[in-house]
mmCIF file of C-alpha atoms in Angstrom:
data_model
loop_
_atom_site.group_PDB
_atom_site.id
_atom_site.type_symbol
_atom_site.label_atom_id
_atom_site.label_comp_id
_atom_site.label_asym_id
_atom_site.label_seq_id
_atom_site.Cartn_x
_atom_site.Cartn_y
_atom_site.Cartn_z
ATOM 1 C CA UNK A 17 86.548 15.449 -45.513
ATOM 2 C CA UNK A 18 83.923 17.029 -43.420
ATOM 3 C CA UNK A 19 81.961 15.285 -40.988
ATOM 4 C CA UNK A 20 79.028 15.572 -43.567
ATOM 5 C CA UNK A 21 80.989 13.448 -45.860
ATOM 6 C CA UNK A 22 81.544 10.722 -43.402
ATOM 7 C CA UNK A 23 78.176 9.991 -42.164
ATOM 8 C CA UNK A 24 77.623 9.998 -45.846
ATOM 9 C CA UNK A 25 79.714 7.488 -46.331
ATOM 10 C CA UNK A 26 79.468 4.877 -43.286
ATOM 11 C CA UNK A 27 75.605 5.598 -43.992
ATOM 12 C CA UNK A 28 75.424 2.770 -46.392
ATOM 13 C CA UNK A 29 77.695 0.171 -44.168
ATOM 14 C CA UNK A 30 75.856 0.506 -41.306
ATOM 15 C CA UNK A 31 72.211 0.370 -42.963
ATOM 16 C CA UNK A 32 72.612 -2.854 -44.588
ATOM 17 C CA UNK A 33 72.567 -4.838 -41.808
ATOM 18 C CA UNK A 34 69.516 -2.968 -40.112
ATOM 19 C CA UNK A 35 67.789 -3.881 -43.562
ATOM 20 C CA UNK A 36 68.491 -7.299 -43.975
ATOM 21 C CA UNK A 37 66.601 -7.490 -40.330
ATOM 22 C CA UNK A 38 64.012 -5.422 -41.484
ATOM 23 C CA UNK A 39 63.649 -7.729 -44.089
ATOM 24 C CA UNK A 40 63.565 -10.600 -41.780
ATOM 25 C CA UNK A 41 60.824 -9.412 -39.877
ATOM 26 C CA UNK A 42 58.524 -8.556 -42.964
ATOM 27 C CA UNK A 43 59.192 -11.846 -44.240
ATOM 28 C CA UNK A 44 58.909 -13.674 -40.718
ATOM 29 C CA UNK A 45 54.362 -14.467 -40.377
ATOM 30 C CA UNK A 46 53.058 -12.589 -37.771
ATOM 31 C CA UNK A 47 53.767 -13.291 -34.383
ATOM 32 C CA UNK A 48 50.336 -15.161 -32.841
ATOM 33 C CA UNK A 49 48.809 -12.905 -29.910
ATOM 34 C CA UNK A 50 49.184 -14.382 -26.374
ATOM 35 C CA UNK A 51 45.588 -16.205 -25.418
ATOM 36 C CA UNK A 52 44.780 -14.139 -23.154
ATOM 37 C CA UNK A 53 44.953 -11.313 -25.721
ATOM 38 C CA UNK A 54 42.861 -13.691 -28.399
ATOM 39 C CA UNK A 55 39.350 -12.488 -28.486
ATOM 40 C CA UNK A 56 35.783 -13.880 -29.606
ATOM 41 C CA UNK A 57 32.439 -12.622 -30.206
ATOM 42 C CA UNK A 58 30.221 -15.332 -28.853
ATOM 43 C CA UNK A 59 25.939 -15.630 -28.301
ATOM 44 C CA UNK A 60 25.317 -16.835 -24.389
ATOM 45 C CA UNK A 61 22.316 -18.526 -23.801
ATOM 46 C CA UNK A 62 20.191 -15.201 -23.193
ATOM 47 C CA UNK A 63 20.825 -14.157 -26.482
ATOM 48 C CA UNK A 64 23.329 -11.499 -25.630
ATOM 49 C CA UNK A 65 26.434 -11.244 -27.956
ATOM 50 C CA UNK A 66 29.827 -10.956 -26.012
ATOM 51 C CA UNK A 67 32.750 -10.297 -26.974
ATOM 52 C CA UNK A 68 35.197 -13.395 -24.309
ATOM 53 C CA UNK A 69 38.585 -14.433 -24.360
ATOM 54 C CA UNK A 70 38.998 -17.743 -26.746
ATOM 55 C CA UNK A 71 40.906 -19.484 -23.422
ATOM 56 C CA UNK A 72 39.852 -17.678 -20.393
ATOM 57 C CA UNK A 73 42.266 -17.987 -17.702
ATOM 58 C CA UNK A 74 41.128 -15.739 -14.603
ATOM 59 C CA UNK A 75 37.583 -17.053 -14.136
ATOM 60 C CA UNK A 76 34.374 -15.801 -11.548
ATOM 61 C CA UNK A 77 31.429 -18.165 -10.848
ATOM 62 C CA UNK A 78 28.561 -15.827 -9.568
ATOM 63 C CA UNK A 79 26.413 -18.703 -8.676
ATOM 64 C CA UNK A 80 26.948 -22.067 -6.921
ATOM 65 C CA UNK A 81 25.177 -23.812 -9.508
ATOM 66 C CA UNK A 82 27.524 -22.395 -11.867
ATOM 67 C CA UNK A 83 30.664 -23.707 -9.869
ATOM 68 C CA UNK A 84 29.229 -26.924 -9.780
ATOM 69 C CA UNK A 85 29.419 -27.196 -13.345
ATOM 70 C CA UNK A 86 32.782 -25.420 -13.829
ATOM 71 C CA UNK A 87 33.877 -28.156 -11.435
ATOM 72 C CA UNK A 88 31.896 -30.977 -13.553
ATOM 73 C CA UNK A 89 33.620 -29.528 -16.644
ATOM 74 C CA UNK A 90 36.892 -30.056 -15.245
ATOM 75 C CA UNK A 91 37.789 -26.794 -15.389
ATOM 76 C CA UNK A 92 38.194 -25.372 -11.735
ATOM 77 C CA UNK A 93 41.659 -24.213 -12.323
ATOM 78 C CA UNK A 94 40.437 -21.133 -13.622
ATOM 79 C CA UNK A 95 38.606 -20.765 -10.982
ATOM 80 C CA UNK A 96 39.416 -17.531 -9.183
ATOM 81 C CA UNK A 97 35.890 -16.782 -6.790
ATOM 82 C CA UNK A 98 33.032 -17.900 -6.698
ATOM 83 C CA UNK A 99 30.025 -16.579 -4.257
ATOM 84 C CA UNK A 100 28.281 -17.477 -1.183
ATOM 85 C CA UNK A 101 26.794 -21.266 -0.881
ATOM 86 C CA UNK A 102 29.367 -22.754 -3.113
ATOM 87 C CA UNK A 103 30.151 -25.563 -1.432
ATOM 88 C CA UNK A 104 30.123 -28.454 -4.243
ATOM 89 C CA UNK A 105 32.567 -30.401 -4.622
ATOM 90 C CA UNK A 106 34.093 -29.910 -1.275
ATOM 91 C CA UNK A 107 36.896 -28.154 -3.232
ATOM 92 C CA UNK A 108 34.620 -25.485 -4.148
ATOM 93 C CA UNK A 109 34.658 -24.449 -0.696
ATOM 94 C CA UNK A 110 38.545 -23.295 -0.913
ATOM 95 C CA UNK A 111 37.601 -20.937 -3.720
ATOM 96 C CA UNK A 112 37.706 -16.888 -2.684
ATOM 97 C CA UNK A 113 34.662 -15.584 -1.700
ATOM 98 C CA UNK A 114 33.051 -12.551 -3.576
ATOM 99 C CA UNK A 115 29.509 -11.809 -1.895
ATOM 100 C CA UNK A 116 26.735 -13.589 -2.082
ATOM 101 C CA UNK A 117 24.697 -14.671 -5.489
ATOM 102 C CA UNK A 118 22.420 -11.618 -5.442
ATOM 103 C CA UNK A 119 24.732 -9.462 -3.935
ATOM 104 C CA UNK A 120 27.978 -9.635 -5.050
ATOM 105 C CA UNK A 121 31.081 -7.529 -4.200
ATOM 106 C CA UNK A 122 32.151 -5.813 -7.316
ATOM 107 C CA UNK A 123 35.656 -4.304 -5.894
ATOM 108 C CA UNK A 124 36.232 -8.016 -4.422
ATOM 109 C CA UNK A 125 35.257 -9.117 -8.055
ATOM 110 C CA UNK A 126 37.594 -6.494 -9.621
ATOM 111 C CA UNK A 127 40.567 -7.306 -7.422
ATOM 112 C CA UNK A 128 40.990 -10.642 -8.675
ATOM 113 C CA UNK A 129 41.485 -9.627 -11.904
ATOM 114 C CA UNK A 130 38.838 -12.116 -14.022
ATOM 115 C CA UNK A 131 39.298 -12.054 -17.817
ATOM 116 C CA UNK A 132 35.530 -13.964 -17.761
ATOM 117 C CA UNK A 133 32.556 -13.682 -15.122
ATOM 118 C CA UNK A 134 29.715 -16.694 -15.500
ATOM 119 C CA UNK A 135 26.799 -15.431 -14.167
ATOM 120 C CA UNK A 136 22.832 -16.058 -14.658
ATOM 121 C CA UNK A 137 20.120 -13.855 -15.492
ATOM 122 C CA UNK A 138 18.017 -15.142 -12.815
ATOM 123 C CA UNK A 139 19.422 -13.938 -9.688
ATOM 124 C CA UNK A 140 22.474 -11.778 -10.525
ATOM 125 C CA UNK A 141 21.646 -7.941 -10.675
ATOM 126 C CA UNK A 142 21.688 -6.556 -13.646
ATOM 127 C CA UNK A 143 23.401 -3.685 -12.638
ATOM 128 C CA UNK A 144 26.308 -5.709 -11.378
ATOM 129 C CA UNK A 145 26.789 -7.009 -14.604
ATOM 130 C CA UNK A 146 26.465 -3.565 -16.797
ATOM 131 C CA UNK A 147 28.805 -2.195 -14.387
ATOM 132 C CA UNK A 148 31.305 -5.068 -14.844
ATOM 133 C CA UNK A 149 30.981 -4.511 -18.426
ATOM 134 C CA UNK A 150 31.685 -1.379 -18.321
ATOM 135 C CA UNK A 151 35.040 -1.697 -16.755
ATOM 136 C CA UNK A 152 35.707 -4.180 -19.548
ATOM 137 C CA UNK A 153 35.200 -7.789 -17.591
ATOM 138 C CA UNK A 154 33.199 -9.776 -20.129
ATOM 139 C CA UNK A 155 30.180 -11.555 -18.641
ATOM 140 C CA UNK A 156 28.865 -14.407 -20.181
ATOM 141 C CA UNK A 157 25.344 -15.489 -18.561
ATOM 142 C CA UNK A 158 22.791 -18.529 -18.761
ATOM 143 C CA UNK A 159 19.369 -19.163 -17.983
ATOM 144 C CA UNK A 160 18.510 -22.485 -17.243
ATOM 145 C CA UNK A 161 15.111 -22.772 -16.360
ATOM 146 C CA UNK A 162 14.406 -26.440 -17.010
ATOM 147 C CA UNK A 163 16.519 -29.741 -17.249
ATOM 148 C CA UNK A 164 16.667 -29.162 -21.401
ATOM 149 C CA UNK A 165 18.084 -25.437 -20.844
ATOM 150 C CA UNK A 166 20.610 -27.333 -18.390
ATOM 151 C CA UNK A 167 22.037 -29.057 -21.251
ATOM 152 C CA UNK A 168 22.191 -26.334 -23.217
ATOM 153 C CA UNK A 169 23.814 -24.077 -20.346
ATOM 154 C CA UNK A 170 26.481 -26.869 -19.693
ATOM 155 C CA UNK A 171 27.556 -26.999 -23.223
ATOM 156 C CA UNK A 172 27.627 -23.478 -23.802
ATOM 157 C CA UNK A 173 29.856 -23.179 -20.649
ATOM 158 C CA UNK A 174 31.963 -26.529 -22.300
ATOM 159 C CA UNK A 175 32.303 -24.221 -25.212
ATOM 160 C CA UNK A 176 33.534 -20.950 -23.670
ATOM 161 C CA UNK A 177 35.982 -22.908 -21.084
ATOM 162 C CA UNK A 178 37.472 -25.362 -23.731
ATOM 163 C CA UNK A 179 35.667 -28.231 -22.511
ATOM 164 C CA UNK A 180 33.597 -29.340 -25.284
ATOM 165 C CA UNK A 181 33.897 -33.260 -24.496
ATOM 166 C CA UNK A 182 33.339 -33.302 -21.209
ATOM 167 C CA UNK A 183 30.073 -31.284 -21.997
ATOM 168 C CA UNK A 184 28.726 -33.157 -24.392
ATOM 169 C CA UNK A 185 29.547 -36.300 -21.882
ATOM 170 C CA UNK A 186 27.335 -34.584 -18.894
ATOM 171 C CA UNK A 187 24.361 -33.980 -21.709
ATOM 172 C CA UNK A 188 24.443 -37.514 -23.005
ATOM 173 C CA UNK A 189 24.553 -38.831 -19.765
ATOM 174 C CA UNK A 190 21.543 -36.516 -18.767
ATOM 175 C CA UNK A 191 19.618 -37.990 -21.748
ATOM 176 C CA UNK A 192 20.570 -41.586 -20.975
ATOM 177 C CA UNK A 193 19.232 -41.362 -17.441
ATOM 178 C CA UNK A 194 16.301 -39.357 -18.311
ATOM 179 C CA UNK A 195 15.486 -42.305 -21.001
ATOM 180 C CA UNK A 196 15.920 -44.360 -18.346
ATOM 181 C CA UNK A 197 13.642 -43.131 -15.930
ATOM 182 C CA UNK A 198 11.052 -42.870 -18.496
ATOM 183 C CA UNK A 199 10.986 -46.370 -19.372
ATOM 184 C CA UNK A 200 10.285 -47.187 -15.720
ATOM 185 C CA UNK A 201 7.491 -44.616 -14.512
ATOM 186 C CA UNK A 202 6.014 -45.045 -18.425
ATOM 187 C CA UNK A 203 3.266 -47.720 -17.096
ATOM 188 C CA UNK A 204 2.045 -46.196 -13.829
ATOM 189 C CA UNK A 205 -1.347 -46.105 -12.634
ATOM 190 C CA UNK A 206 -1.625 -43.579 -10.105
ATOM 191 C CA UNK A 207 0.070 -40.255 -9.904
ATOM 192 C CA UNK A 208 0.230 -39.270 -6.270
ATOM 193 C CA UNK A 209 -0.204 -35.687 -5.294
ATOM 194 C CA UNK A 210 3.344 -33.880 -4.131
ATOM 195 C CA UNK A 211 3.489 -30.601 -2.181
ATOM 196 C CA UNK A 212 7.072 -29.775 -2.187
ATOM 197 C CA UNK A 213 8.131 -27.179 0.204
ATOM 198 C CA UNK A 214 10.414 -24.904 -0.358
ATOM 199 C CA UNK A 215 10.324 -22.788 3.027
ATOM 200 C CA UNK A 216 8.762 -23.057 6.285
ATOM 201 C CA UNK A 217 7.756 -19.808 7.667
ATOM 202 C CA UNK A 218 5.592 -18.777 5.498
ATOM 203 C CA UNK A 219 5.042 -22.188 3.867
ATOM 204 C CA UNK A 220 5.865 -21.594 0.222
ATOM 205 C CA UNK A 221 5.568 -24.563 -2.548
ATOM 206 C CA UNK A 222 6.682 -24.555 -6.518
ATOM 207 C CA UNK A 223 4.479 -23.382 -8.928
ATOM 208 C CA UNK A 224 4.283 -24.658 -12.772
ATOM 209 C CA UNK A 225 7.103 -22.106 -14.303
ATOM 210 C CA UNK A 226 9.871 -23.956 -12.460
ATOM 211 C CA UNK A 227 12.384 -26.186 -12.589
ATOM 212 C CA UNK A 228 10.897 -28.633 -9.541
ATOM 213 C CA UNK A 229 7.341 -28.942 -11.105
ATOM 214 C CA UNK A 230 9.170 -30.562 -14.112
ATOM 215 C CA UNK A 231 10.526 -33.176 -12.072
ATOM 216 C CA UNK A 232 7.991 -34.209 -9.885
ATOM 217 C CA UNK A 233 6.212 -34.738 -13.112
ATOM 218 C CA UNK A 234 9.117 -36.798 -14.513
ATOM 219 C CA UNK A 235 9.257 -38.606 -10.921
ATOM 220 C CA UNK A 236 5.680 -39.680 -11.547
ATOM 221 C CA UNK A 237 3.573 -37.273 -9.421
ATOM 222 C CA UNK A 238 1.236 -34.336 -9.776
ATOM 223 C CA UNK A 239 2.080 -31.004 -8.350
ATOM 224 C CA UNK A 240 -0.127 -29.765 -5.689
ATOM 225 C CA UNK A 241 0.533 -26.307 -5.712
ATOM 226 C CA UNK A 242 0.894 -26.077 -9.475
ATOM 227 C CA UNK A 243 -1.084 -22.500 -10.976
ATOM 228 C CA UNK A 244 -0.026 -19.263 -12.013
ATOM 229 C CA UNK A 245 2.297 -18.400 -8.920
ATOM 230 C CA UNK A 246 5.835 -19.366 -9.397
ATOM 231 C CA UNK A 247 6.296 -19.536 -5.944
ATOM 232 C CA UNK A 248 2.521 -19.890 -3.639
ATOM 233 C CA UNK A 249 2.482 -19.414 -0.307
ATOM 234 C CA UNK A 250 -0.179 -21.479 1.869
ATOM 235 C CA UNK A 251 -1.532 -22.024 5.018
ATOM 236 C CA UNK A 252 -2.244 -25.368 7.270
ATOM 237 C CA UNK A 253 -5.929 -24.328 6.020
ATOM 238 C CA UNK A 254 -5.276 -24.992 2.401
ATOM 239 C CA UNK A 255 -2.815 -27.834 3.118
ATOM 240 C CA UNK A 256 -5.594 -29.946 4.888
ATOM 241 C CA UNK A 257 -7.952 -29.393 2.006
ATOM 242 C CA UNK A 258 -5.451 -30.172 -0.614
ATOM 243 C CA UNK A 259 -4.670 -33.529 0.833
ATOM 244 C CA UNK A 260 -1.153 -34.369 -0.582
ATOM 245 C CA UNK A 261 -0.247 -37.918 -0.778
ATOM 246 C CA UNK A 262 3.417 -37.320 -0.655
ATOM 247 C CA UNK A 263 5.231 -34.282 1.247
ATOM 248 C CA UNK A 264 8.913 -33.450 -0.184
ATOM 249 C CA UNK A 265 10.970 -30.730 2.401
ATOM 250 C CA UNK A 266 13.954 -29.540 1.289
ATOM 251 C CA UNK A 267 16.805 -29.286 3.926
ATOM 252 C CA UNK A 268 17.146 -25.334 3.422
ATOM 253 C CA UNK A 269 13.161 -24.667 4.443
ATOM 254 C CA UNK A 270 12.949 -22.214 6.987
ATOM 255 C CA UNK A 271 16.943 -22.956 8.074
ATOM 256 C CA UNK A 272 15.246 -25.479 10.341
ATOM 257 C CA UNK A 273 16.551 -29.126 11.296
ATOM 258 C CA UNK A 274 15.216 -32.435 9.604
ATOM 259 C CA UNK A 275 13.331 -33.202 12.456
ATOM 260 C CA UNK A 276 11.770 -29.459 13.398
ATOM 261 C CA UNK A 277 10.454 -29.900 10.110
ATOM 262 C CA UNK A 278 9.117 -32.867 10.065
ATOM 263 C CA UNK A 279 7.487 -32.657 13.849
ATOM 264 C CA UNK A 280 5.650 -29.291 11.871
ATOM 265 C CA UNK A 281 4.012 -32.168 10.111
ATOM 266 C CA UNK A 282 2.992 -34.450 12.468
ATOM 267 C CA UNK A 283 0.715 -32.409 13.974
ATOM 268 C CA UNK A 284 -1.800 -32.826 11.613
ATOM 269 C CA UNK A 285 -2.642 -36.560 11.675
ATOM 270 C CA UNK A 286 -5.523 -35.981 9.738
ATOM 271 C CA UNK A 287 -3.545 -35.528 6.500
ATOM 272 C CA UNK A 288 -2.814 -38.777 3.969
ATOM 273 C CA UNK A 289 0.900 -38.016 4.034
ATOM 274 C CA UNK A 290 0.804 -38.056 7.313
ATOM 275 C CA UNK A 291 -0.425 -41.535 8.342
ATOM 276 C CA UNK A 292 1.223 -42.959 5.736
ATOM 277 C CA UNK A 293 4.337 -41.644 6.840
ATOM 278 C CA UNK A 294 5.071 -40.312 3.465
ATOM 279 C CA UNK A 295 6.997 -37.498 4.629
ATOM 280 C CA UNK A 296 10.761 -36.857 3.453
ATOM 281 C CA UNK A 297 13.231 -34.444 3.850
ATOM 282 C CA UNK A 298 15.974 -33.990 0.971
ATOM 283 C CA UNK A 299 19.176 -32.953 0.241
ATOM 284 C CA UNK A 300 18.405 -29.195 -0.573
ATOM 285 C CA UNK A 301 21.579 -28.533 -2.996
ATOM 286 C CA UNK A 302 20.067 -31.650 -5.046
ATOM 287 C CA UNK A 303 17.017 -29.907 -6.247
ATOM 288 C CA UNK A 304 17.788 -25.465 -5.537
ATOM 289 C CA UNK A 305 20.211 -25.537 -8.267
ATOM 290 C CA UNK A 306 19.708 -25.775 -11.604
ATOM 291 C CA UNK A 307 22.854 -27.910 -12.477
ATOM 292 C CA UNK A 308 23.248 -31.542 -14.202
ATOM 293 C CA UNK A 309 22.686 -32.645 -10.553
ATOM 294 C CA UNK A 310 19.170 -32.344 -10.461
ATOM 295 C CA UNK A 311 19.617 -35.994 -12.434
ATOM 296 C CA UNK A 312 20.405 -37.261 -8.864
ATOM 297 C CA UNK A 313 17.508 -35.420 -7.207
ATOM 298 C CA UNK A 314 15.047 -36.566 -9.918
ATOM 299 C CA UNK A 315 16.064 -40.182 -8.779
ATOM 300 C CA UNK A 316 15.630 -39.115 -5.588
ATOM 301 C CA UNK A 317 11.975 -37.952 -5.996
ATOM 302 C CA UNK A 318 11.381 -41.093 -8.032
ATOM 303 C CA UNK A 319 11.933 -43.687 -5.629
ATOM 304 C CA UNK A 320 9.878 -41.162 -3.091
ATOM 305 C CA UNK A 321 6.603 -40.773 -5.311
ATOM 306 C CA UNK A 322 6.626 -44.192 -6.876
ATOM 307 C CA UNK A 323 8.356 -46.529 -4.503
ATOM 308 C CA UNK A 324 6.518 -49.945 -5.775
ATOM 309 C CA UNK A 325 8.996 -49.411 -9.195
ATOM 310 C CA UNK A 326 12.335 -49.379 -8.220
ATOM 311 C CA UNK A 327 13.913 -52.917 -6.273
ATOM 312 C CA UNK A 328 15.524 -52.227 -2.549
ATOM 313 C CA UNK A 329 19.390 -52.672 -4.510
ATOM 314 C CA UNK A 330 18.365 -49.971 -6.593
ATOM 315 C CA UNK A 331 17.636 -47.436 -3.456
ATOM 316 C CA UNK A 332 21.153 -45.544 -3.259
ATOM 317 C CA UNK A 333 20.028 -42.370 -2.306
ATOM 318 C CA UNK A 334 20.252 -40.969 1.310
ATOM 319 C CA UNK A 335 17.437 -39.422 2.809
ATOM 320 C CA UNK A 336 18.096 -36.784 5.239
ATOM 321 C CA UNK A 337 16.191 -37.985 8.380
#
């Protein structure tokens, strides 16, 4: 018997085995993809369709504002960098660095390997993002632009991280302290008139398109530099003609201390805030960032603009002096 012969005849012994396996495997359902590799095509908040992992794992937060609510979701173990200025919670601050919110370091970015960057459309640079896209990092992006589009940006972000409860907790919590509020400034008389400043040199206020004039509206105040510029700039000259009432500083203005800014102030006794003393510097990551936080500034401005409704036990905010 030639060798021909042979293979012919073990041919049949040894395939059976190798068959039966084969038809193992057909038989078996297929195997599930790891979920990393499991993909969805989701809308973010701007509208734009992306295609995201369904549980992201290697997460970048390009804003601070974003971190904060990664961190409010519970979800900071995906966490893998986050930018500039991130410094709430106090863990945030442990999180790599990569560049600064409109600058950010795209071969930092790369390095660490993100299967999801968070970013927003106001702020991040849009090339950044196309570029990151085109090396295949999906970017999903909000726009929250006033405390309703905060909701909506925290339970988008509950839905792409896998943290749908503790989203929809944050938003009805927003809602219930919103109601709140409502039902105490509801009956006021007088709505004092608020410049808030922003920065110090030039002075620059908040105009109507943002997130501030919202607030001191819900605090129970009128916005003195509200018109068509997001962000006016004035001079001492149009401050002593305007006249505000109250004066709200935030902490960043100018990267000068509490009391530098306040002493700007004082020099101009001539103006009702003035000799009233109705003057206050605040906490400037409780009103820059558009995050679920901004319930705690709103509080804040509150008890500031309408004093007379709110009982000294309820006064649990600290005022930067």
């Amino acid at each position: 018997m030639d060798n021909v012969d042979r293979h012919r005849q073990s041919w049949p012994t040894l395939a059976i085995p190798w068959l039966l396996t084969l038809a193992l495997i057909l038989l078996l359902p297929p195997m599930a993809a790891s979920a990393a590799e499991q993909r969805q095509i989701v809308t973010d908040p701007t509208g734009r369709e992306v295609t995201i992992p369904a549980t992201p794992e290697r997460v970048i937060s390009l804003a601070p504002g974003i971190t904060e609510m990664i961190f409010a979701l519970k979800r900071d173990e995906l966490l893998m960098g986050t930018t500039q200025f991130s410094n709430y919670p106090p863990a945030a601050k442990k999180i790599p660095r990569v560049g600064s919110y409109v600058l950010p370091d795209l071969e930092r970015i790369v390095s660490l390997r993100p299967d999801l960057v968070l970013a927003t459309r106001d702020g991040n640079p849009r090339q950044l993002i196309q570029r990151l896209e085109n090396l295949d990092i999906p970017v999903f992006a909000i726009d929250p632009r006033n405390l309703a589009e905060i909701k909506v940006s925290l339970l988008a972000l509950g839905s792409v991280l896998n943290a749908e409860d503790q989203a929809t907790a944050l938003a009805v919590d927003m809602t219930r302290r919103l109601d709140r509020l409502g039902e105490i400034t509801r009956h006021i008389k007088h709505r004092p008139l608020v410049f808030f400043q922003v920065d110090a040199a030039p002075m620059v206020s908040i105009g109507e398109e943002t997130f501030l004039h919202e607030l001191i509206g819900l605090a129970g105040g009128r916005n003195a530099a509200a018109g068509g510029t997001l962000y006016p700039r004035f001079g001492w000259e149009e401050i002593l003609t305007l006249q505000p009432e109250v004066v709200i500083i935030t902490s960043m203005a100018g990267g000068q201390s509490p009391e530098k800014l306040l002493q700007m102030w004082r020099r101009w006794p001539q103006l009702e805030a003035v000799r009233h003393n109705r003057i206050h510097v605040v906490d400037a990551d409780l009103f820059d960032r558009p995050t679920h936080r901004l319930l705690d500034g709103l509080e804040i401005l509150a008890r500031l603009i309408q004093p007379q409704l709110f009982s000294s036990e309820l006064d649990n905010f600290k005022e930067i002096e």
